[in-house]
mmCIF file of C-alpha atoms and ligand atoms in Angstrom:
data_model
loop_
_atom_site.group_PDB
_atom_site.id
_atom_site.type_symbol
_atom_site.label_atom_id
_atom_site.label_comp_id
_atom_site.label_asym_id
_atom_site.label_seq_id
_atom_site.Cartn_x
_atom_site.Cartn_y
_atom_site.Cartn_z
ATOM 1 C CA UNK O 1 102.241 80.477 126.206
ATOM 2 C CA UNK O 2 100.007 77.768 125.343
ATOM 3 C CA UNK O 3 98.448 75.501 127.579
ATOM 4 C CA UNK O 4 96.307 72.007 126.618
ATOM 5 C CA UNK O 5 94.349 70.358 129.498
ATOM 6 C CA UNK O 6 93.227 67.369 128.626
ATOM 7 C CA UNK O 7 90.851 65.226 131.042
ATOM 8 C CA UNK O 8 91.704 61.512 131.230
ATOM 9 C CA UNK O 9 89.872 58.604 132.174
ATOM 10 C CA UNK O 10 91.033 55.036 131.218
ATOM 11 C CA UNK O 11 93.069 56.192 128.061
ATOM 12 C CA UNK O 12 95.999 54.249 129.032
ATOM 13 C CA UNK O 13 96.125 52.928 124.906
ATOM 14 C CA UNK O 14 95.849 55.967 123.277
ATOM 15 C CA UNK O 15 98.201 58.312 125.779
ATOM 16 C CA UNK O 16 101.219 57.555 124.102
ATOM 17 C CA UNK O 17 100.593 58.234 120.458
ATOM 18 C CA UNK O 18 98.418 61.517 122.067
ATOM 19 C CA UNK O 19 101.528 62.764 123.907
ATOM 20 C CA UNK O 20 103.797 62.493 120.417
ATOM 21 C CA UNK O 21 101.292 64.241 118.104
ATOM 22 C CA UNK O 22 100.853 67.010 120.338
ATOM 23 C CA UNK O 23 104.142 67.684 120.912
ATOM 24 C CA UNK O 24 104.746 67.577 117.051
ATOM 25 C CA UNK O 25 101.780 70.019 117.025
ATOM 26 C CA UNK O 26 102.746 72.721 119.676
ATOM 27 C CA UNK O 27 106.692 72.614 118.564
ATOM 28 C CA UNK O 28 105.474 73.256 115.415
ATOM 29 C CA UNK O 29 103.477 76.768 116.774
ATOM 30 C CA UNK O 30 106.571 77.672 117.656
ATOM 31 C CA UNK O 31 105.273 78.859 120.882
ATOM 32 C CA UNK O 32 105.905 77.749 124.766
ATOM 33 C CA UNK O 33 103.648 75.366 126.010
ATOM 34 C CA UNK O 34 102.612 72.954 128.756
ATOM 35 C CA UNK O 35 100.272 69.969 128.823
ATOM 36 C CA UNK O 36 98.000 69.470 131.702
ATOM 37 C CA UNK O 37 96.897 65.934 131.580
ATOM 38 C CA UNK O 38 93.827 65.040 134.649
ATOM 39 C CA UNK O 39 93.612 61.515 135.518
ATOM 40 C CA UNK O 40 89.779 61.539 136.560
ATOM 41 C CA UNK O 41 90.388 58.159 138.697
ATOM 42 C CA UNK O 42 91.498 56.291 136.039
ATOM 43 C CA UNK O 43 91.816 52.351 136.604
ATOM 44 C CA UNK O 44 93.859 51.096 134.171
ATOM 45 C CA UNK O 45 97.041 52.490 134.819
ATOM 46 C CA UNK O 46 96.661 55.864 132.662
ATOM 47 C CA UNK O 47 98.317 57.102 136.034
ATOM 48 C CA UNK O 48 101.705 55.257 135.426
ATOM 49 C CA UNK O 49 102.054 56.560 132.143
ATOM 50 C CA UNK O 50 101.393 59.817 132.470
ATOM 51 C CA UNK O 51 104.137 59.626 135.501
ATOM 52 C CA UNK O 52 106.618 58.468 132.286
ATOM 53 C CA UNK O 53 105.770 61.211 130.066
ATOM 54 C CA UNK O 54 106.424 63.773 132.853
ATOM 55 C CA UNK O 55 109.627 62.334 133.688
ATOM 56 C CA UNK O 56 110.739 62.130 130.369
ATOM 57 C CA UNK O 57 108.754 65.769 129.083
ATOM 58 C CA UNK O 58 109.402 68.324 130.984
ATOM 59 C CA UNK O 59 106.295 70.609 129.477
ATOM 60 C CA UNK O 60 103.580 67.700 131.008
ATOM 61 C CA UNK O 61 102.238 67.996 133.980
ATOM 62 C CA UNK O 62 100.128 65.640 135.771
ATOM 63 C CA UNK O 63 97.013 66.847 138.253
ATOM 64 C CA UNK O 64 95.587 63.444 139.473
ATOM 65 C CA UNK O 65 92.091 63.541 141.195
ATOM 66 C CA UNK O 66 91.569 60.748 143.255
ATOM 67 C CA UNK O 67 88.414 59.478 142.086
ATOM 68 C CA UNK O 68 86.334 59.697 138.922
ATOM 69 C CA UNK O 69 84.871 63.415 138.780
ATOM 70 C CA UNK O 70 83.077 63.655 135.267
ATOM 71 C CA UNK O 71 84.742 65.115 132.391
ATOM 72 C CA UNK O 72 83.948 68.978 133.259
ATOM 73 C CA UNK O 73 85.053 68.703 136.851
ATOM 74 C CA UNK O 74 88.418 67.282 135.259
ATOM 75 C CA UNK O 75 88.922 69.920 132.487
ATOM 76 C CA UNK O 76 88.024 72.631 135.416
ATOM 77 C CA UNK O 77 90.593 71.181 137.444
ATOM 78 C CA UNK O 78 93.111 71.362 134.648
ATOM 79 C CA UNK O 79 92.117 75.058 133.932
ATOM 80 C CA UNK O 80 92.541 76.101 137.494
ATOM 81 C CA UNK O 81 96.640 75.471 137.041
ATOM 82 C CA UNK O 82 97.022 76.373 133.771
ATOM 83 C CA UNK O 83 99.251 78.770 132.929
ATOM 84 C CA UNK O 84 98.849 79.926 129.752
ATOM 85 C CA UNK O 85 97.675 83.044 128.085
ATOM 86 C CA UNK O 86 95.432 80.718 126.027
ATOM 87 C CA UNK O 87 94.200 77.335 127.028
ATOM 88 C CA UNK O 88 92.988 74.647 124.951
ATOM 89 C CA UNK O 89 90.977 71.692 126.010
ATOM 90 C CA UNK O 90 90.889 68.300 124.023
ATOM 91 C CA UNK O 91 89.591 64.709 124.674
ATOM 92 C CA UNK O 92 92.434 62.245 125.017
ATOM 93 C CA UNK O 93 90.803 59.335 123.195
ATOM 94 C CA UNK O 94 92.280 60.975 119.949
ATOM 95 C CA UNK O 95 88.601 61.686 118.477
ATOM 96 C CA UNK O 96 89.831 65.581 118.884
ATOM 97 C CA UNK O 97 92.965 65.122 115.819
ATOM 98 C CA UNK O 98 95.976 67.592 117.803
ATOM 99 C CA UNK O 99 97.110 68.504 114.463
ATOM 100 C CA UNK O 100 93.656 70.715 114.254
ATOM 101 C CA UNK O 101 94.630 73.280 117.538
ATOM 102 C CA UNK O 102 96.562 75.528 114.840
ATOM 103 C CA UNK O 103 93.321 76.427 113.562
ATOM 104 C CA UNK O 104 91.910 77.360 116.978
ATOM 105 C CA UNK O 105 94.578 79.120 117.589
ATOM 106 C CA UNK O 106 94.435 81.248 114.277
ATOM 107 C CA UNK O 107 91.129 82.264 115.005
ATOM 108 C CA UNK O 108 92.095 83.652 118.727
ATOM 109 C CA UNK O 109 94.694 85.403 117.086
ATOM 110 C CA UNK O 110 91.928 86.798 114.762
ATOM 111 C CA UNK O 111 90.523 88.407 117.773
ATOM 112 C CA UNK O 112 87.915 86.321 119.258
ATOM 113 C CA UNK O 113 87.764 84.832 123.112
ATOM 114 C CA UNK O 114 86.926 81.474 122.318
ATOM 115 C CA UNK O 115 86.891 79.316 119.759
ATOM 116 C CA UNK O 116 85.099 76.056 119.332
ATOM 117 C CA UNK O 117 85.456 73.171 116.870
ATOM 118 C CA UNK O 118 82.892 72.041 115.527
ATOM 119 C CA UNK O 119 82.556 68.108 114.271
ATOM 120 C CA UNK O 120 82.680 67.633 110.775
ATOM 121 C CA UNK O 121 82.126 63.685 109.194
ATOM 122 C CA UNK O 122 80.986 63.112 112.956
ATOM 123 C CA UNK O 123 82.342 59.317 113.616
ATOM 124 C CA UNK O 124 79.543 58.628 116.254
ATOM 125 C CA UNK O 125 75.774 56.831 115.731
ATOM 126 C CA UNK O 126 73.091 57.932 114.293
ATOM 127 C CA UNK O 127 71.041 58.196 117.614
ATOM 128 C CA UNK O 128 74.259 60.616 119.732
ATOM 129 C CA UNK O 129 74.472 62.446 116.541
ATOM 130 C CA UNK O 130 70.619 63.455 116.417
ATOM 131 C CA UNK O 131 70.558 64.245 120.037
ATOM 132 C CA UNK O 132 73.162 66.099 119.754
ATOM 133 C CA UNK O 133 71.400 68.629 117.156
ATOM 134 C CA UNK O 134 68.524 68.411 119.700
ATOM 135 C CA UNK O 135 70.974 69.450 122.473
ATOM 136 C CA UNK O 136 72.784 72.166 120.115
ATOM 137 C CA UNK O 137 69.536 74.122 119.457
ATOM 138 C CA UNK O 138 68.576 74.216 123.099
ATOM 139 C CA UNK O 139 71.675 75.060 124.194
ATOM 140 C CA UNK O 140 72.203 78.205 121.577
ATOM 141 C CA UNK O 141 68.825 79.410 122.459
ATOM 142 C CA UNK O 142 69.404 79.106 126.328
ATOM 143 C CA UNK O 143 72.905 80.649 126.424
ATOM 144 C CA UNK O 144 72.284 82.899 123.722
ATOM 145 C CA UNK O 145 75.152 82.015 121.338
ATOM 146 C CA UNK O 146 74.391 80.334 118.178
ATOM 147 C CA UNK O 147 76.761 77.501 117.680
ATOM 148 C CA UNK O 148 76.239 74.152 116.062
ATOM 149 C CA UNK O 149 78.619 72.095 118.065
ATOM 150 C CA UNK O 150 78.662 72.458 121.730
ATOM 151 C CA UNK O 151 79.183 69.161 122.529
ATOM 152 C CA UNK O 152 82.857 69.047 120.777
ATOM 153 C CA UNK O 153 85.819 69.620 123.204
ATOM 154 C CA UNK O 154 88.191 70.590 121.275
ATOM 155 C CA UNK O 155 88.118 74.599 121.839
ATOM 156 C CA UNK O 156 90.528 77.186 122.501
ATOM 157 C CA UNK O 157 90.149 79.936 125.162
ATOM 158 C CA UNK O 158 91.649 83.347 125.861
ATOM 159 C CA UNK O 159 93.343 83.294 129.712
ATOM 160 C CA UNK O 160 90.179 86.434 130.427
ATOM 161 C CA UNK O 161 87.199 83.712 129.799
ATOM 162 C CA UNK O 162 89.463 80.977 131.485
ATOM 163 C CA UNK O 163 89.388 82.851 134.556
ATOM 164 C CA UNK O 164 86.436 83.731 134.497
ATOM 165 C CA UNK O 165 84.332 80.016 134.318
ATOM 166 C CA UNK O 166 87.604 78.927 137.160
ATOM 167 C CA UNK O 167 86.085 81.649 139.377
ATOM 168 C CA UNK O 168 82.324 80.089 138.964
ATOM 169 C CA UNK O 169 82.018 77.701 142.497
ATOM 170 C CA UNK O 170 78.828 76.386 140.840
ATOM 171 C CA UNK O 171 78.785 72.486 141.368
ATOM 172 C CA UNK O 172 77.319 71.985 138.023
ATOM 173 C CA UNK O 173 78.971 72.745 135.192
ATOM 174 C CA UNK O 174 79.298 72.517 131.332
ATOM 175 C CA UNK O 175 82.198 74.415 130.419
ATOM 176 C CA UNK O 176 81.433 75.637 126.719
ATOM 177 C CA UNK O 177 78.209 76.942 127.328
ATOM 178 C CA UNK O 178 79.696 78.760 130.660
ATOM 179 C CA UNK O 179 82.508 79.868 128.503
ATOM 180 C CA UNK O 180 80.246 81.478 125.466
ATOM 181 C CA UNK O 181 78.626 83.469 128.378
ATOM 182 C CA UNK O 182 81.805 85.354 128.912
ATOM 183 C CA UNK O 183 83.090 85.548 125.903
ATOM 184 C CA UNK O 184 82.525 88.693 124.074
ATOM 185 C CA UNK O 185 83.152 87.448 120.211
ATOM 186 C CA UNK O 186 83.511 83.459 119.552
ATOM 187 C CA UNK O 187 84.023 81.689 116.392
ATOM 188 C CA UNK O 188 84.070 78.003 115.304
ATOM 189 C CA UNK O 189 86.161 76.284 113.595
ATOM 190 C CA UNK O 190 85.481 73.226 111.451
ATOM 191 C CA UNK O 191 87.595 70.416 112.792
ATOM 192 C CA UNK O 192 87.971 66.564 111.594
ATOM 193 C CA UNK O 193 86.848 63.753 114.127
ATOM 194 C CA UNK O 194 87.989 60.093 114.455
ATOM 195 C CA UNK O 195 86.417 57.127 115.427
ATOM 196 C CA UNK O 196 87.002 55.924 118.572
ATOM 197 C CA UNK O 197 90.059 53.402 118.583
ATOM 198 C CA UNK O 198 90.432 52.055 121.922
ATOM 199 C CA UNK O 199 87.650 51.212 124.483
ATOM 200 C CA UNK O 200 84.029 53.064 124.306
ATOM 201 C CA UNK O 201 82.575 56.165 124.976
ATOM 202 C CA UNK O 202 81.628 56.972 128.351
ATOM 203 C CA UNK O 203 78.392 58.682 127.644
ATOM 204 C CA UNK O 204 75.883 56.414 127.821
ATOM 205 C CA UNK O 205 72.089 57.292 127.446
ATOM 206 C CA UNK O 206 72.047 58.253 130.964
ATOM 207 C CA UNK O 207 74.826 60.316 131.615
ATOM 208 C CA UNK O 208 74.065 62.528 128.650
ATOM 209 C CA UNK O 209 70.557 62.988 129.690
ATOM 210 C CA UNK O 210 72.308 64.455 133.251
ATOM 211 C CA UNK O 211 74.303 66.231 131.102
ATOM 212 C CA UNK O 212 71.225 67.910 129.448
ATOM 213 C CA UNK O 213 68.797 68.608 133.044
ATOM 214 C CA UNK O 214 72.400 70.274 134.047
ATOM 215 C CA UNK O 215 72.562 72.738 130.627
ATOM 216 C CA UNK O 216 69.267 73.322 131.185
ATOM 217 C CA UNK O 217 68.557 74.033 134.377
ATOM 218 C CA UNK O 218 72.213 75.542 135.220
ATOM 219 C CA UNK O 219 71.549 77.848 132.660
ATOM 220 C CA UNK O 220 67.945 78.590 132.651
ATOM 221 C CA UNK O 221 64.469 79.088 134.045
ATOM 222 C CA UNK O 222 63.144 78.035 131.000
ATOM 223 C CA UNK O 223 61.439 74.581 131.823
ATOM 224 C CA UNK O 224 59.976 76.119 135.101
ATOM 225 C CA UNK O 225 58.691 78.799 133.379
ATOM 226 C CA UNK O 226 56.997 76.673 130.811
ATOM 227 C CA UNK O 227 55.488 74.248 133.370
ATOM 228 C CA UNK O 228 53.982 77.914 134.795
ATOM 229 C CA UNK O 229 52.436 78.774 131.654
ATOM 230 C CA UNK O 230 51.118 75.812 130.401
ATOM 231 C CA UNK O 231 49.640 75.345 134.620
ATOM 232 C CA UNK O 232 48.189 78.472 133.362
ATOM 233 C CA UNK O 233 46.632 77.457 130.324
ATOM 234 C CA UNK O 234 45.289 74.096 131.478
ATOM 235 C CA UNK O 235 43.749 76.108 134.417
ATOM 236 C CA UNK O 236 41.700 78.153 132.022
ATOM 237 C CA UNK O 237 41.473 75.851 129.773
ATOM 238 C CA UNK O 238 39.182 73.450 132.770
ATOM 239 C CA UNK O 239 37.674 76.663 133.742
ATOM 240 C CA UNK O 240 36.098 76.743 130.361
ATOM 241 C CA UNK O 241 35.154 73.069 130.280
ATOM 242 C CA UNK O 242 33.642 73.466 133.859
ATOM 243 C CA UNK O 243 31.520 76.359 132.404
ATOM 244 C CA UNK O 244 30.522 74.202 129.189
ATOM 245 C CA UNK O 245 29.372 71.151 131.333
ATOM 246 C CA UNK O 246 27.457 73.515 133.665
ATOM 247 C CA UNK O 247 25.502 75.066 130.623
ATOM 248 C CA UNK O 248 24.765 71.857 129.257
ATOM 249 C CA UNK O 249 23.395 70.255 132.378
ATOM 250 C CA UNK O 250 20.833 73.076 131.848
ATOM 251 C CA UNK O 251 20.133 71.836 128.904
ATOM 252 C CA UNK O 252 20.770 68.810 128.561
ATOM 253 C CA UNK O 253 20.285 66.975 132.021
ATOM 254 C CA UNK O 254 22.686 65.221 134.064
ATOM 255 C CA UNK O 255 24.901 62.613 132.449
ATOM 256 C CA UNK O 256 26.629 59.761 133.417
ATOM 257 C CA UNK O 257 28.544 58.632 130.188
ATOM 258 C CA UNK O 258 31.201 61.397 130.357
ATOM 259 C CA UNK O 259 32.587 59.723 133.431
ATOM 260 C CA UNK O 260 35.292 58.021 131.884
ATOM 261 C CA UNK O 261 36.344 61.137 129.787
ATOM 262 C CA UNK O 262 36.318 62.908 133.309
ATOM 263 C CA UNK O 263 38.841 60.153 134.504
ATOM 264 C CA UNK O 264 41.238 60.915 131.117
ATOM 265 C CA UNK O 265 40.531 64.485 131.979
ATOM 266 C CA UNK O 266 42.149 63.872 135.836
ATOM 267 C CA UNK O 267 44.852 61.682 134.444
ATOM 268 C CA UNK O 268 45.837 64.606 132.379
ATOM 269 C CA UNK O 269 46.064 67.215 135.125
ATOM 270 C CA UNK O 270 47.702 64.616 137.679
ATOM 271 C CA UNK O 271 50.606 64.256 134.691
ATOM 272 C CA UNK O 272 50.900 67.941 134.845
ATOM 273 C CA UNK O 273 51.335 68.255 138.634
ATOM 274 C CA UNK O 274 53.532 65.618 138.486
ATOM 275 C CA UNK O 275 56.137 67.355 136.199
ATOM 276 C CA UNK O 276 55.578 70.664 137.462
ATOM 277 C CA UNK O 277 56.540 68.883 141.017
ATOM 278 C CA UNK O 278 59.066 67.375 139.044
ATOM 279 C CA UNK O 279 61.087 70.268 138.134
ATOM 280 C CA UNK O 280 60.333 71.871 141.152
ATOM 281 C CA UNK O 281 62.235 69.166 142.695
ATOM 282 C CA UNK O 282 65.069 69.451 140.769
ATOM 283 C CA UNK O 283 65.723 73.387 141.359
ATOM 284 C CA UNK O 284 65.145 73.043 144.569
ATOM 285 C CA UNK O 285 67.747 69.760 144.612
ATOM 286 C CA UNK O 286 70.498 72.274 142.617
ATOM 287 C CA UNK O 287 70.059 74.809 145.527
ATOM 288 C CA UNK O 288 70.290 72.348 147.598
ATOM 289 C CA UNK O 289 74.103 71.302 145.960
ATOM 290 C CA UNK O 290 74.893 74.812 145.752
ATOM 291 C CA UNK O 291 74.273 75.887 149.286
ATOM 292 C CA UNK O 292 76.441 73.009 150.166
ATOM 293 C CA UNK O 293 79.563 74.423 148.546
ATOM 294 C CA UNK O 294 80.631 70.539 148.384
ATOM 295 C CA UNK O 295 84.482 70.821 146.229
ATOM 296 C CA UNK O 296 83.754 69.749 142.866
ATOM 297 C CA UNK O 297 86.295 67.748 142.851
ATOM 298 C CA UNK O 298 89.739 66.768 144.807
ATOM 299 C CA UNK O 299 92.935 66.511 143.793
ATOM 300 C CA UNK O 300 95.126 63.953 144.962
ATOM 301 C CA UNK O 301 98.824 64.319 143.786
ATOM 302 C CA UNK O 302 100.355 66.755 140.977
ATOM 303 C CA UNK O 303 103.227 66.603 139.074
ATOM 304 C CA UNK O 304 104.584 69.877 138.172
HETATM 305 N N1 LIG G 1 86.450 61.621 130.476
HETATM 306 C C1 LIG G 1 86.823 61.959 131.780
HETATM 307 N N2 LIG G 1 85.998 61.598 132.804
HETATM 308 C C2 LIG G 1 84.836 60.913 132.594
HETATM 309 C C3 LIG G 1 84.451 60.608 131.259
HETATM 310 C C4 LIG G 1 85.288 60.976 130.234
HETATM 311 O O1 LIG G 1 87.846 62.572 131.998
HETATM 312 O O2 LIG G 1 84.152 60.608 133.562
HETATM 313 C C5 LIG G 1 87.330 62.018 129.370
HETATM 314 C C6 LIG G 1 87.768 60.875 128.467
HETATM 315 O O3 LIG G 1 88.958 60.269 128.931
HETATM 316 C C7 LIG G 1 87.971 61.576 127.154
HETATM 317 C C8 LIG G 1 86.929 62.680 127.172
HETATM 318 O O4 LIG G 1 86.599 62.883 128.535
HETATM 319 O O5 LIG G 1 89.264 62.159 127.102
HETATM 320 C C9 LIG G 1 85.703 62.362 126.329
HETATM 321 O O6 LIG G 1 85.118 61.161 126.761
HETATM 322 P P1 LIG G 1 84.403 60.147 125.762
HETATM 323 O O7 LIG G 1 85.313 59.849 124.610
HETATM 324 O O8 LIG G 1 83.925 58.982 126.567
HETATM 325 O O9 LIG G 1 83.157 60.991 125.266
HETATM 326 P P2 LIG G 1 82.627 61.153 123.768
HETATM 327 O O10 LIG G 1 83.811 61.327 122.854
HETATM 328 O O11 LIG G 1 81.853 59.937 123.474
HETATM 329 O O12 LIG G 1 81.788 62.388 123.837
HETATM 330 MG MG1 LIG G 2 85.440 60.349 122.665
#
């Protein structure tokens, strides 16, 4: 069986023609399926139409959270009542094109735990798309798995890897990354992506820069360990200088023009301390979220 979760928030224009397509899709695999849809506290009456497809489908099912979660906390919710032996995720704006999960499907079949789509003719800016390669490259290097789309939702997943990122209580969580670190073989999949058609994306400059601090530090010591090595460096490196001016007030005399450079000098190791404080702050803030085992999100009606 086949499931597809697919988060929702504010979609209520695009649900319909979503709903059709897929079903055209799946029927067409020949397999069972169900369709998890996750209202993540949508406002604009997503809710009421998603109540209409179940009554009128019986493979939809409707998990409703009752306030907006974030896109990962939705698709997590979705996963943790799915019931099928694979489970495929996709965005319900309709960028994701149903007809592709065929292809994801073929390349499970071909053996591996997860596969990803990857965005080809991208319909987004110039600016997402080259943060997005910046993102990419950290993220393969951090979770170890080359891939060159992790940002793309449309993926497949064996029910073994499912279970495995559902079993993770971390509050943080971005669920491709977490799912290449279970999976023992992945593959991607060139899939086409549309332009938005209703409403706007819901990532704006902010929210994908949270998205980033939470790859990064959720998945690695990385940036702390740099801040400790170059704290190293710039401590030897003002070790040196301290021995330099000391031999040169031998021989030179003492001087008073340098004072300024001294004050670009401070400036410089002040920035430092500041970052390294920084992103001491912010591991000690994720313990901090973690030792509070707050839900990651809550669920406020299903339809089954
Ligand atoms: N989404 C969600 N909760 C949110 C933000 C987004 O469930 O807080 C859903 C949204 O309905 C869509 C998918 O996540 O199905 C991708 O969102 P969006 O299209 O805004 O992101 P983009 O395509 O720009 O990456
Ligand atoms: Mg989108």
């Amino acid at each position: 069986m086949i499931s597809v979760v697919i988060p929702v928030f504010n979609e209520a224009r695009s649900l319909a023609d979503l709903h059709h397509r897929l079903a055209q899709t799946l029927k067409e695999t020949g397999e069972a399926y169900e369709v998890v849809f996750v209202d993540d506290g949508s406002t604009d009456g997503s809710i009421e139409i998603l109540r209409a497809l179940h009554a009128q489908d019986r493979t939809v099912r409707v998990v409703r959270l009752n306030r907006n979660w974030g896109q990962h906390a939705a698709v997590l919710a979705g996963m943790e009542r799915a019931c099928g032996d694979v489970v495929v995720t996709l965005d319900a704006d309709l960028q994701n094109p149903p007809e592709e999960i065929p292809r994801l499907l073929a390349a499970l079949a071909a053996g591996h735990d997860v596969a990803g789509g990857r965005r080809v003719g991208r319909r987004d800016g110039v600016l997402r798309r080259l943060a997005s390669w910046a993102v990419n490259r950290v993220t393969s290097a951090v979770v170890g798995v080359r891939m060159r789309d992790y940002g793309c939702m449309l993926r497949a997943y064996r029910r073994s890897v499912v279970e495995r990122i559902v079993a993770c209580q971390e509050a943080a969580q971005f669920i491709p990354a977490l799912a290449n670190t279970f999976a023992g073989s992945v593959a991607e999949v060139p899939v086409a992506h549309d332009a938005r058609e209703h409403g706007r994306s819901r990532y704006g400059l902010f929210r994908l820069l949270r998205l980033c601090f939470d790859l990064l530090t959720g998945f690695s010591l990385l940036p702390i360990q740099v801040v400790s090595l170059t704290g190293m460096l710039v401590a030897v490196l003002g070790l040196a200088f301290g021995l330099f001016l000391g031999l040169r007030r031998l021989i030179v005399g003492p001087e008073v023009e340098g004072v300024f450079t001294l004050f670009a000098i401070l400036f410089f190791f002040v920035g430092l301390q500041i970052l390294a404080l920084g992103l001491i702050g912010e591991y000690v803030g994720r313990i901090y979220q973690e030792v509070r085992r707050r839900p990651r999100y809550v669920v406020s009606e299903v339809l089954d």
